Coordinates of C-alpha atoms in Angstrom, one line a residue:
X184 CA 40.4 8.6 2.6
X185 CA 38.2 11.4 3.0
X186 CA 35.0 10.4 0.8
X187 CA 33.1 13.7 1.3
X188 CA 29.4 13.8 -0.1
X189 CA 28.7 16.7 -2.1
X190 CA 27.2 19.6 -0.7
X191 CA 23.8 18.9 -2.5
X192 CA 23.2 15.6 -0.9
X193 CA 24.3 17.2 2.4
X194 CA 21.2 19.9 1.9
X195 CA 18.7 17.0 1.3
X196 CA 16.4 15.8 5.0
X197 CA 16.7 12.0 5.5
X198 CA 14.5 10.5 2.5
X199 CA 11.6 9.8 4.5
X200 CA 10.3 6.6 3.0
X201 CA 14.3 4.9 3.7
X202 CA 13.8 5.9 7.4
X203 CA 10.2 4.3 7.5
X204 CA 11.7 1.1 6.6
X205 CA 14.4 1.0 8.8
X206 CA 12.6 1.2 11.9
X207 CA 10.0 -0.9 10.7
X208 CA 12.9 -3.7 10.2
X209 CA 13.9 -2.9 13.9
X210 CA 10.5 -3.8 14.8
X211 CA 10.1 -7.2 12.5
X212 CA 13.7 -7.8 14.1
X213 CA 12.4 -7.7 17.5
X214 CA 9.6 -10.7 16.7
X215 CA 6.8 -7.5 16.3
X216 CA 3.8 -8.7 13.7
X217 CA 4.0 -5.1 12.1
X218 CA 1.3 -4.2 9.9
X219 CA 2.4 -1.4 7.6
X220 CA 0.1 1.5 6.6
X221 CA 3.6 3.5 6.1
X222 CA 4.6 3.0 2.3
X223 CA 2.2 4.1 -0.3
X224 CA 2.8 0.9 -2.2
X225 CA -0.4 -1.1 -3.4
X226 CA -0.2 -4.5 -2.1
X227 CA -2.3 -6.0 -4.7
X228 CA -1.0 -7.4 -7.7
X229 CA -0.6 -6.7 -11.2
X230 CA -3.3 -7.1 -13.8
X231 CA -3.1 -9.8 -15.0
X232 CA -3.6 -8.8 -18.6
X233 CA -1.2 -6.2 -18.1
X234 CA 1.3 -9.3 -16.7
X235 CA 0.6 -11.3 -19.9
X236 CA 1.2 -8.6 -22.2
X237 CA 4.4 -8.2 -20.4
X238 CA 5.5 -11.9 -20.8
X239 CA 4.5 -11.7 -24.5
X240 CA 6.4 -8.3 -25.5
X241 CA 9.8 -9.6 -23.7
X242 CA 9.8 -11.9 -26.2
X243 CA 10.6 -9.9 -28.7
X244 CA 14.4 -9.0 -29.8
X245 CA 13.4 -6.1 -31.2
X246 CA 12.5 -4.8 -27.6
X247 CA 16.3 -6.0 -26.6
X248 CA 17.4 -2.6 -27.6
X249 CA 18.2 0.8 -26.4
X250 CA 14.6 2.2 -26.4
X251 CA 13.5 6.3 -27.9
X252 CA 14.3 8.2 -25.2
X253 CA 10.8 9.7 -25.5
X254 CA 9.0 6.8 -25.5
X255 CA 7.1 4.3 -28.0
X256 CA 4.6 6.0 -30.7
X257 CA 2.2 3.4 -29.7
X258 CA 2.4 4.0 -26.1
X259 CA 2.3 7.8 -26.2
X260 CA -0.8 7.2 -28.5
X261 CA -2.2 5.7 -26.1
X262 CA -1.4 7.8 -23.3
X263 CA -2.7 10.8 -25.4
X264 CA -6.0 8.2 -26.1
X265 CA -6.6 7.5 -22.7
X266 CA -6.3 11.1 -21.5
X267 CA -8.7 12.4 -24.3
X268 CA -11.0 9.7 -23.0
X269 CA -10.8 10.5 -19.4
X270 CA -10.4 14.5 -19.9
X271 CA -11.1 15.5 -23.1
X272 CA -7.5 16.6 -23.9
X273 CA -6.5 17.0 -27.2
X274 CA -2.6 15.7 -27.2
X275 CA 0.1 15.4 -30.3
X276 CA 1.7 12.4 -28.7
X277 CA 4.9 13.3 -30.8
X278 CA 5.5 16.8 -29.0
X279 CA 3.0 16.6 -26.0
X280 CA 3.4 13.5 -24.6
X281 CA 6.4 12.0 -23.2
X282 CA 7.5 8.7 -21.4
X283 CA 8.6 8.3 -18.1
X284 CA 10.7 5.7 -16.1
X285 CA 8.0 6.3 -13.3
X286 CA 6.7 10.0 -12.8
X287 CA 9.2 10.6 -9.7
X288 CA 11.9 10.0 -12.5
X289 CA 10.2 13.1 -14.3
X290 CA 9.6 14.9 -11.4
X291 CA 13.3 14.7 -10.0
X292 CA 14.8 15.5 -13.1
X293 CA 12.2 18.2 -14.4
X294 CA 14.4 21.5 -12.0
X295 CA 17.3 20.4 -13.7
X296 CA 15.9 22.2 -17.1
X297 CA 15.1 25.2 -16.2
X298 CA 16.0 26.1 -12.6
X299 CA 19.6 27.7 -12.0
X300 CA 21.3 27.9 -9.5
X301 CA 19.5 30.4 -7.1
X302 CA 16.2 30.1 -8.4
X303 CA 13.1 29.5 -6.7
X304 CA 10.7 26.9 -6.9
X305 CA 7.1 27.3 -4.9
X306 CA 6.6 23.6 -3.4
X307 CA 3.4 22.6 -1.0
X308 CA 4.2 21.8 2.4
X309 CA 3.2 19.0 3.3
X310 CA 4.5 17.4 -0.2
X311 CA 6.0 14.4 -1.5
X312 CA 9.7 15.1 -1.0
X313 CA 10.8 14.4 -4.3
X314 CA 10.3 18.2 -5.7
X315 CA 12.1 19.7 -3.0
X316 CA 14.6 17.4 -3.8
X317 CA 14.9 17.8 -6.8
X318 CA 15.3 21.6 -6.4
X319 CA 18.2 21.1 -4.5
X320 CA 19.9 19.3 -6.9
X321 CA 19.4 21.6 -9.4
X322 CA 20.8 24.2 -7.2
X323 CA 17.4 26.1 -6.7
X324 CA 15.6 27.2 -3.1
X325 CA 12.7 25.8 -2.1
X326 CA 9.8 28.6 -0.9
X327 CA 7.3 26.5 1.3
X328 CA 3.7 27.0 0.6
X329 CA 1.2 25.6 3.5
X330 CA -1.4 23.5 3.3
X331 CA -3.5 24.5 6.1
X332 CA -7.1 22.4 6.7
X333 CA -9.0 26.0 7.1
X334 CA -7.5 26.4 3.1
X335 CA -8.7 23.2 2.1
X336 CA -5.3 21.6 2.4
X337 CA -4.8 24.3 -1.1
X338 CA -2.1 26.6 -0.9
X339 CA -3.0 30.1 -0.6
X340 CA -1.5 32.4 -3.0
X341 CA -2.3 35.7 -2.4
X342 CA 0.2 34.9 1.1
X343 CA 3.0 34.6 -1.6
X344 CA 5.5 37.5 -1.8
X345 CA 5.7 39.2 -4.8
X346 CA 9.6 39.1 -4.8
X347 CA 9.6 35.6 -4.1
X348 CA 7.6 34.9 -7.0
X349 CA 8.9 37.1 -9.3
X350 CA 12.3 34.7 -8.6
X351 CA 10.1 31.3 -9.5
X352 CA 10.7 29.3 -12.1
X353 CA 8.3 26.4 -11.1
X354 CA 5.1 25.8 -9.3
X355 CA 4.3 22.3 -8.0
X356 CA 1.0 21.4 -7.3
X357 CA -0.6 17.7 -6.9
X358 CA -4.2 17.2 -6.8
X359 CA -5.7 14.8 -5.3
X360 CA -3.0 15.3 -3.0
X361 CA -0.6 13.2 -1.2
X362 CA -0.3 13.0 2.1
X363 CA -3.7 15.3 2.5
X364 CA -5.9 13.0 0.2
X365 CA -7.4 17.2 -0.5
X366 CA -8.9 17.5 -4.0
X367 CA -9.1 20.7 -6.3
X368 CA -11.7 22.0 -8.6
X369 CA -11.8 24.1 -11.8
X370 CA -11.8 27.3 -10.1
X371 CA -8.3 26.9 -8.5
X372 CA -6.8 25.8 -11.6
X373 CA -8.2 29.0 -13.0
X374 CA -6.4 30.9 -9.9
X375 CA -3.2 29.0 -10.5
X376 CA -2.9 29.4 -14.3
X377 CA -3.4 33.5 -14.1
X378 CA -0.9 33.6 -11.0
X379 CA 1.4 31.8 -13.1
X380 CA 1.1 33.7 -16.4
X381 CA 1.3 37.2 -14.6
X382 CA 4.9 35.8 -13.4
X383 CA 5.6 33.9 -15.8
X384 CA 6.4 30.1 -14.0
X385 CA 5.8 26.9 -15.0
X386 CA 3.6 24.6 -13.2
X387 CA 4.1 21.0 -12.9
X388 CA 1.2 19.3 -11.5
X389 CA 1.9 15.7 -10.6
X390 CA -1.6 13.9 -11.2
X391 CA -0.2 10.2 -9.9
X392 CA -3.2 9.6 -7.7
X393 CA -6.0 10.7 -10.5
X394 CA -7.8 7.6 -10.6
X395 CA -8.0 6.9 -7.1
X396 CA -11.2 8.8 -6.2
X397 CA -14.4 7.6 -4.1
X398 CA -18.2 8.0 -3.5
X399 CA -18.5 9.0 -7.8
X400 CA -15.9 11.7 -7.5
X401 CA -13.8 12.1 -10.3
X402 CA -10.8 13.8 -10.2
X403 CA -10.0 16.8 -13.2
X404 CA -7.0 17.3 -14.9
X405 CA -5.0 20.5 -14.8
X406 CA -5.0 21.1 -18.5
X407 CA -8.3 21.1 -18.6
X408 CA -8.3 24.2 -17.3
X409 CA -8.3 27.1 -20.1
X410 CA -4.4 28.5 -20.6
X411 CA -3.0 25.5 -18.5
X412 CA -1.5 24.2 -21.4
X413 CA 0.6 27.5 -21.9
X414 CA 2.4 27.4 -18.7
X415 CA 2.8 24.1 -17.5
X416 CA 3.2 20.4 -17.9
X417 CA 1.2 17.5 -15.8
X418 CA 2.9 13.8 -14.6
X419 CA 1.3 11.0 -15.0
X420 CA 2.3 7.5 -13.6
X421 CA 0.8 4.1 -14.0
X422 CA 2.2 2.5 -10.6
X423 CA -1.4 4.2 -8.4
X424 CA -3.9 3.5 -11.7
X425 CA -2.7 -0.1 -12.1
X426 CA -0.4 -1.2 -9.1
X427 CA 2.5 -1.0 -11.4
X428 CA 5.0 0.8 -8.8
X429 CA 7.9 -1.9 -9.3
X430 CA 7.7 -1.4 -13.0
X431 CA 8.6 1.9 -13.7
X432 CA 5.9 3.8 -16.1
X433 CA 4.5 6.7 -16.5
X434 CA 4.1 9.6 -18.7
X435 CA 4.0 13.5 -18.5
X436 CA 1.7 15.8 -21.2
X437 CA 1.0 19.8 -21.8
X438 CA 3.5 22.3 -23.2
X439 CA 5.5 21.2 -25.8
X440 CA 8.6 23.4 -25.3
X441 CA 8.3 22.6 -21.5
X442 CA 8.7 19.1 -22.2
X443 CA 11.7 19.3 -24.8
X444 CA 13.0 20.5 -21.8
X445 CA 12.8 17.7 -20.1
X446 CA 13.6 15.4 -22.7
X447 CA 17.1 17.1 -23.4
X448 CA 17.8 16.5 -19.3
X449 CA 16.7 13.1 -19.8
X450 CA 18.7 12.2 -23.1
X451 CA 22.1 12.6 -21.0
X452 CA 20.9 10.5 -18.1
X453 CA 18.8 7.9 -18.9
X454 CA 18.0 5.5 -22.0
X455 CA 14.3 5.6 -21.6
X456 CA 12.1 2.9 -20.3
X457 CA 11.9 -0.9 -21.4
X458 CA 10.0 -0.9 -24.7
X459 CA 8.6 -4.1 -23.3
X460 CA 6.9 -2.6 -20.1
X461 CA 5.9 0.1 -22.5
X462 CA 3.8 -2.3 -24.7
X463 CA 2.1 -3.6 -21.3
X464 CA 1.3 -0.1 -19.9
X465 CA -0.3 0.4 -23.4
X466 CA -2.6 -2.3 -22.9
X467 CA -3.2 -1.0 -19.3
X468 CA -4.6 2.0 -20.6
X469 CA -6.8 0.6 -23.3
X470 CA -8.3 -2.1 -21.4
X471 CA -7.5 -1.1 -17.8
X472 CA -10.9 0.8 -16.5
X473 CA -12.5 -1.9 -15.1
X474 CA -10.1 -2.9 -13.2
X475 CA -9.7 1.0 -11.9
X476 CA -13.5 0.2 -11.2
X477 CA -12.6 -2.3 -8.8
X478 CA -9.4 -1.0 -7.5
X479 CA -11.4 2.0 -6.4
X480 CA -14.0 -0.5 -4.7
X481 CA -11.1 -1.7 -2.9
X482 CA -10.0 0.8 -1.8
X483 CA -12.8 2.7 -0.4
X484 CA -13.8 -0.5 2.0
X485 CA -11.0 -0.1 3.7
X486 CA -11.2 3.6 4.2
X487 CA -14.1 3.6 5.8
X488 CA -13.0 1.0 8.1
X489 CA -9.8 2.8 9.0
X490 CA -11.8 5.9 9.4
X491 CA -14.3 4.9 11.5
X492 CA -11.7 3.3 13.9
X493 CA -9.9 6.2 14.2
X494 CA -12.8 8.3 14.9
X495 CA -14.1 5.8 17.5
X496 CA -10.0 6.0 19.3
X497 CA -10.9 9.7 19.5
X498 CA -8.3 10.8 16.6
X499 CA -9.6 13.8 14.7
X500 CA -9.7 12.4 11.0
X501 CA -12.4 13.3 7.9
X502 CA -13.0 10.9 4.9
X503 CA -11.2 12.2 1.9
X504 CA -12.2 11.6 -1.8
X505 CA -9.3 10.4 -3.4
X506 CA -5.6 8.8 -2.6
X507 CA -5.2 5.5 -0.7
X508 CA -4.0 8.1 2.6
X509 CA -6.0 9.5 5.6
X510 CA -4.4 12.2 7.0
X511 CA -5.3 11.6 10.5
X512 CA -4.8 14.8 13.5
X513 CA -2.5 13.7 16.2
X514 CA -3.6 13.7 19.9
X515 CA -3.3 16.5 21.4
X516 CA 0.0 17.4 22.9
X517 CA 2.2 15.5 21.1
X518 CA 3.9 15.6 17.7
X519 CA 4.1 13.9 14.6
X520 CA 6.6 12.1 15.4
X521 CA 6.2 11.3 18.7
X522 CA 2.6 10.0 17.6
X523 CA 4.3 8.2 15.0
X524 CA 6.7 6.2 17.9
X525 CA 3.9 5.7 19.9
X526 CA 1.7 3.8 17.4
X527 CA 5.0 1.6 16.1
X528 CA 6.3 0.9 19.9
X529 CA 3.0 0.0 21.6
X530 CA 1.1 -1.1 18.5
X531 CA 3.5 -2.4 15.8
X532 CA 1.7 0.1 13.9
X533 CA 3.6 2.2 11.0
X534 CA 2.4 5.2 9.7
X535 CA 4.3 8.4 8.6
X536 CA 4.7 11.2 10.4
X537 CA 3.0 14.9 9.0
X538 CA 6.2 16.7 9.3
X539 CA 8.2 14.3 7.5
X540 CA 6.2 15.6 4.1
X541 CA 7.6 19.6 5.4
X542 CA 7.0 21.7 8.3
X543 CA 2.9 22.5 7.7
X544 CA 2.2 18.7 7.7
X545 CA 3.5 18.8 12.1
X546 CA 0.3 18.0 13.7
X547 CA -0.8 15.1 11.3
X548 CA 0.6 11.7 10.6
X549 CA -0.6 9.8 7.3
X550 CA -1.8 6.1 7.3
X551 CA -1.7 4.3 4.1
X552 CA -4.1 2.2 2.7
X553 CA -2.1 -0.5 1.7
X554 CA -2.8 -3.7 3.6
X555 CA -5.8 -5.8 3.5
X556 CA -9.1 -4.8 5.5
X557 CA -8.3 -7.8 7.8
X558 CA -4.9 -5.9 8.7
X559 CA -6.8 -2.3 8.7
X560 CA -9.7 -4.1 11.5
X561 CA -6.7 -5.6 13.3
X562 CA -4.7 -2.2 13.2
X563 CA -8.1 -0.6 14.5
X564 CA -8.6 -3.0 17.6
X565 CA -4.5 -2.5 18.5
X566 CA -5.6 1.8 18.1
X567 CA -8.4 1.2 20.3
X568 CA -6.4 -0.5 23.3
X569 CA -3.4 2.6 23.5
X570 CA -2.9 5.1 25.9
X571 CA -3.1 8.4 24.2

């Protein structure tokens, strides 16, 4: 039997993150002690607290059932809470909050609202693959905007052409960024809200990595930014903030009639998310800053340990100020990938290769800061001994 996949899976690059892990599994299957600074997954655990409230709320029938498909009053309340709190939003969590079952769920399904087949959508490159997948799936074409290190890792709009955005439907932007770790002040916002109100697109600005930020930087919010709330919509997740990746949370705020948008898409596709898991992440936001406090204490050992390695191997790599990643220059003369290779083969090291995340992220390769600083000092010494 011929079991043809459909053209729109056929369009789609390998999924990046599915190839790290299979050649990692080669390695572990060859006797290798890998250590893993691939995956962006935080290896430390749960809250606690949050765990508890977890183990409490599954207890009760009531939660058994099909949940709203846009989410718990008390947990958008509390999403709306936490973001007047850390921004100084003012949020109707009926209309202007929604729940997600993990922001890539919103993010994948978002094109599939208001993109038709043909449309544009302006993505970064280098990006987290998920919006140019979902374009595709939504029928759409993806127009690559480059992050280039003499921009800031921002993209440059003026180098847009007019008829290509005059076909847009939606802007993605993500600050602090992943894989750069770049961040983005008030005055780009500004630049992006005009651009996208004298075309008229929406922009979706997925904020996962918000609360992972160093040396007192904090990172804003998009809708802050005067008029962001007219043209787009920001996504939220709780898996960075709180290590919550395998529980599937987060939330996306702004425009009201943006978000109906999404909420029609996701009434025919999903049920919405655990009402259980949903009273947890509301006690992750009420009580959870200190343990964002130390999370970010964490984290920020263990970049400076990378960092300095790498700088001492010779690599070209700057400290960033926000995201778990360093987005680390290869050697010269070789690629991504073959940089990428090098490090697994000869130091049972995984990383991710720059042009994995589109074609303006060739010359880079990101290293994840997801393993304890014992495994970043080992990683280090193995960096230190290769030939490149």
């Amino acid at each position: 039997m011929d079991f043809t996949r459909a053209k729109r899976l056929q369009a789609l690059p390998p999924y990046l993150f599915a190839e790290i892990d299979r050649l990692k599994a080669a390695q572990i299957a060859r006797g290798v002690d890998v250590v893993n600074l691939g995956v962006g997954d935080p290896d430390l655990p749960t809250p606690s607290f949050v765990v508890e409230a977890l183990q409490k709320a599954a207890q009760n029938p009531a939660y058994h059932q099909y949940p709203s498909y846009s989410g718990m009053n008390s947990f958008r309340a509390s999403a709306a809470n936490w973001c007047k709190k850390r921004f100084n939003l003012d949020l109707d969590p009926s209309t202007e909050v929604m729940t997600l079952i993990g922001s890539k769920e919103g993010i994948a399904l978002f094109p599939l609202a208001f993109v038709n087949p043909g449309d544009v959508t302006l993505v970064p490159s280098p990006a987290y693959p998920v919006y140019q997948a979902g374009t595709i799936f939504a029928g759409g074409q993806v127009h690559a905007m480059p992050l280039l290190k003499e921009n800031g890792f921002l993209p440059d709009l003026d180098a847009i052409d007019p008829a290509v955005a005059q076909k847009a439907k939606i802007l993605y932007i993500n600050y602090p960024n992943n894989p750069t770790g770049a961040v983005a002040d008030g005055a780009f916002f500004e630049k992006i809200v005009a651009f996208a109100k004298h075309y008229n697109i929406i922009v979706a600005h997925d904020a996962a990595y918000s609360e992972m930020s160093f040396d007192g930087y904090r990172a804003p919010s998009f809708l802050e930014t005067e008029g962001a709330k007219d043209v787009g919509i920001e996504f939220h997740s709780l898996s960075k903030s709180f290590n919550m990746t395998g529980w599937r949370l987060g939330f996306a705020i702004g425009n009201a009639e943006i978000l109906a948008g999404l909420g029609q898409v996701k009434a025919n596709v999903d049920s919405g998310a655990f009402n259980a898991i949903q009273e947890a992440g509301t006690v992750a936001l009420e009580h959870g800053d200190p343990f964002i406090k130390t999370m970010r204490s964490v984290y920020a050992e263990r970049r400076d340990i990378l960092i300095k390695g790498l700088q001492e191997a010779g690599l070209d790599v700057e400290p960033q100020r926000a995201t778990f990643y360093v987005w680390c220059g290869v050697p010269k003369g070789m690629t991504s990938s073959a940089f990428t290779t090098l490090l697994l083969e000869q130091g049972g090291i995984v990383t991710t290769p720059g042009s994995g995340f589109g074609a303006a992220g060739e010359g880079y390769v990101r290293f994840a800061l997801s393993v304890s600083k014992e495994r970043i000092v080992e990683a280090v010494a193995r960096i230190k001994k290769m030939d490149f």
